[in-house]
Amino acid sequence: MNFDYPELYYRVYPKVIAEIDNNLDENCSMENITKEQMEKMVDNIYMKMVDECPEIHEDPYERRYRGRDRVRGEQRIFYGRSRIIRDLITILLISELFRRKQSIYPL
């Protein structure tokens, strides 16, 4: 079977690679990256994605939902476009950092 990755992957992944190359040195491991560094890299990549695809940050359903029944809305986690994109960026970032660690330190 031959499956291609979704188009979104091809838009996000090069930005992940560039962000890692710009912010971390070759010997940086997952253990040395702080939560703040990780969040900053995710934010930078997300903002580049918003520049390229503004509809990511403008989810009409997310805004409409939050306006209704506040109590129920606060209890339910909402996965709108921006949250899903940020999660995808984080997954790809972690994956790439682990991949690089394995290539530096072969088993």
Tab-separated table of C-alpha atoms in Angstrom:
chain	number	residue	atom	x	y	z
A	1	MET	CA	0.000	0.000	0.000
A	2	ASN	CA	1.215	3.443	-0.866
A	3	PHE	CA	-0.280	6.266	1.197
A	4	ASP	CA	0.711	9.909	1.159
A	5	TYR	CA	0.710	12.084	4.224
A	6	PRO	CA	-2.051	14.716	4.398
A	7	GLU	CA	-1.265	18.088	2.835
A	8	LEU	CA	-1.136	19.691	6.267
A	9	TYR	CA	1.861	17.537	7.154
A	10	TYR	CA	3.764	18.891	4.162
A	11	ARG	CA	3.025	22.442	5.307
A	12	VAL	CA	3.905	21.927	8.984
A	13	TYR	CA	6.866	19.541	8.890
A	14	PRO	CA	9.328	21.846	7.052
A	15	LYS	CA	8.538	24.580	9.582
A	16	VAL	CA	9.260	22.149	12.425
A	17	ILE	CA	12.637	21.258	10.884
A	18	ALA	CA	13.522	24.925	10.369
A	19	GLU	CA	12.510	25.854	13.921
A	20	ILE	CA	14.650	23.093	15.421
A	21	ASP	CA	17.607	24.026	13.208
A	22	ASN	CA	17.295	27.710	14.135
A	23	ASN	CA	16.842	27.271	17.891
A	24	LEU	CA	18.683	24.164	18.977
A	25	ASP	CA	22.200	22.902	18.468
A	26	GLU	CA	22.996	19.446	17.112
A	27	ASN	CA	23.741	17.955	20.529
A	28	CYS	CA	20.547	19.127	22.210
A	29	SER	CA	18.497	16.254	23.637
A	30	MET	CA	14.867	16.057	24.722
A	31	GLU	CA	15.972	16.029	28.364
A	32	ASN	CA	17.648	19.442	27.983
A	33	ILE	CA	14.684	21.244	26.424
A	34	THR	CA	12.525	23.170	28.855
A	35	LYS	CA	8.770	23.375	28.651
A	36	GLU	CA	9.118	27.082	27.864
A	37	GLN	CA	11.469	26.396	24.933
A	38	MET	CA	9.066	23.803	23.563
A	39	GLU	CA	6.073	26.149	23.893
A	40	LYS	CA	8.005	28.972	22.218
A	41	MET	CA	8.899	26.757	19.255
A	42	VAL	CA	5.274	25.580	18.950
A	43	ASP	CA	4.071	29.208	19.104
A	44	ASN	CA	6.548	30.275	16.399
A	45	ILE	CA	5.538	27.444	14.083
A	46	TYR	CA	1.843	28.059	14.756
A	47	MET	CA	2.166	31.760	13.889
A	48	LYS	CA	3.937	30.860	10.628
A	49	MET	CA	1.042	28.522	9.847
A	50	VAL	CA	-1.473	31.290	10.624
A	51	ASP	CA	0.378	33.620	8.258
A	52	GLU	CA	0.151	30.972	5.553
A	53	CYS	CA	-3.399	29.760	6.364
A	54	PRO	CA	-5.321	32.421	8.351
A	55	GLU	CA	-8.436	30.257	8.555
A	56	ILE	CA	-6.648	28.105	11.153
A	57	HIS	CA	-6.885	30.900	13.699
A	58	GLU	CA	-10.400	31.951	12.661
A	59	ASP	CA	-12.552	28.978	13.621
A	60	PRO	CA	-16.176	30.220	13.554
A	61	TYR	CA	-17.504	27.137	15.343
A	62	GLU	CA	-15.106	27.664	18.231
A	63	ARG	CA	-16.289	31.240	18.761
A	64	ARG	CA	-19.972	30.365	18.379
A	65	TYR	CA	-19.734	27.456	20.810
A	66	ARG	CA	-18.057	29.462	23.537
A	67	GLY	CA	-20.817	32.052	23.450
A	68	ARG	CA	-23.491	29.538	24.475
A	69	ASP	CA	-24.095	28.009	27.887
A	70	ARG	CA	-20.911	29.004	29.676
A	71	VAL	CA	-21.114	26.426	32.434
A	72	ARG	CA	-21.334	23.491	30.057
A	73	GLY	CA	-18.683	25.046	27.803
A	74	GLU	CA	-16.171	25.400	30.614
A	75	GLN	CA	-16.478	21.730	31.528
A	76	ARG	CA	-16.028	20.421	27.998
A	77	ILE	CA	-12.628	20.529	26.307
A	78	PHE	CA	-12.968	21.964	22.815
A	79	TYR	CA	-10.629	20.876	20.067
A	80	GLY	CA	-10.964	23.633	17.491
A	81	ARG	CA	-8.671	24.166	14.531
A	82	SER	CA	-6.054	26.070	16.482
A	83	ARG	CA	-5.824	23.470	19.246
A	84	ILE	CA	-5.610	20.575	16.796
A	85	ILE	CA	-2.907	22.335	14.761
A	86	ARG	CA	-0.915	23.134	17.901
A	87	ASP	CA	-1.172	19.501	19.013
A	88	LEU	CA	-0.013	18.315	15.587
A	89	ILE	CA	2.927	20.731	15.685
A	90	THR	CA	3.879	19.470	19.153
A	91	ILE	CA	3.692	15.822	18.052
A	92	LEU	CA	5.849	16.470	14.986
A	93	LEU	CA	8.324	18.506	17.032
A	94	ILE	CA	8.718	15.775	19.662
A	95	SER	CA	8.935	13.114	16.967
A	96	GLU	CA	11.679	14.975	15.114
A	97	LEU	CA	13.647	15.581	18.314
A	98	PHE	CA	13.517	11.864	19.159
A	99	ARG	CA	14.470	10.948	15.584
A	100	ARG	CA	17.490	13.229	15.725
A	101	LYS	CA	18.571	11.807	19.057
A	102	GLN	CA	18.507	8.286	17.613
A	103	SER	CA	20.563	9.294	14.595
A	104	ILE	CA	23.202	10.956	16.793
A	105	TYR	CA	23.430	8.034	19.232
A	106	PRO	CA	22.928	4.828	17.214
A	107	LEU	CA	22.049	1.724	19.221
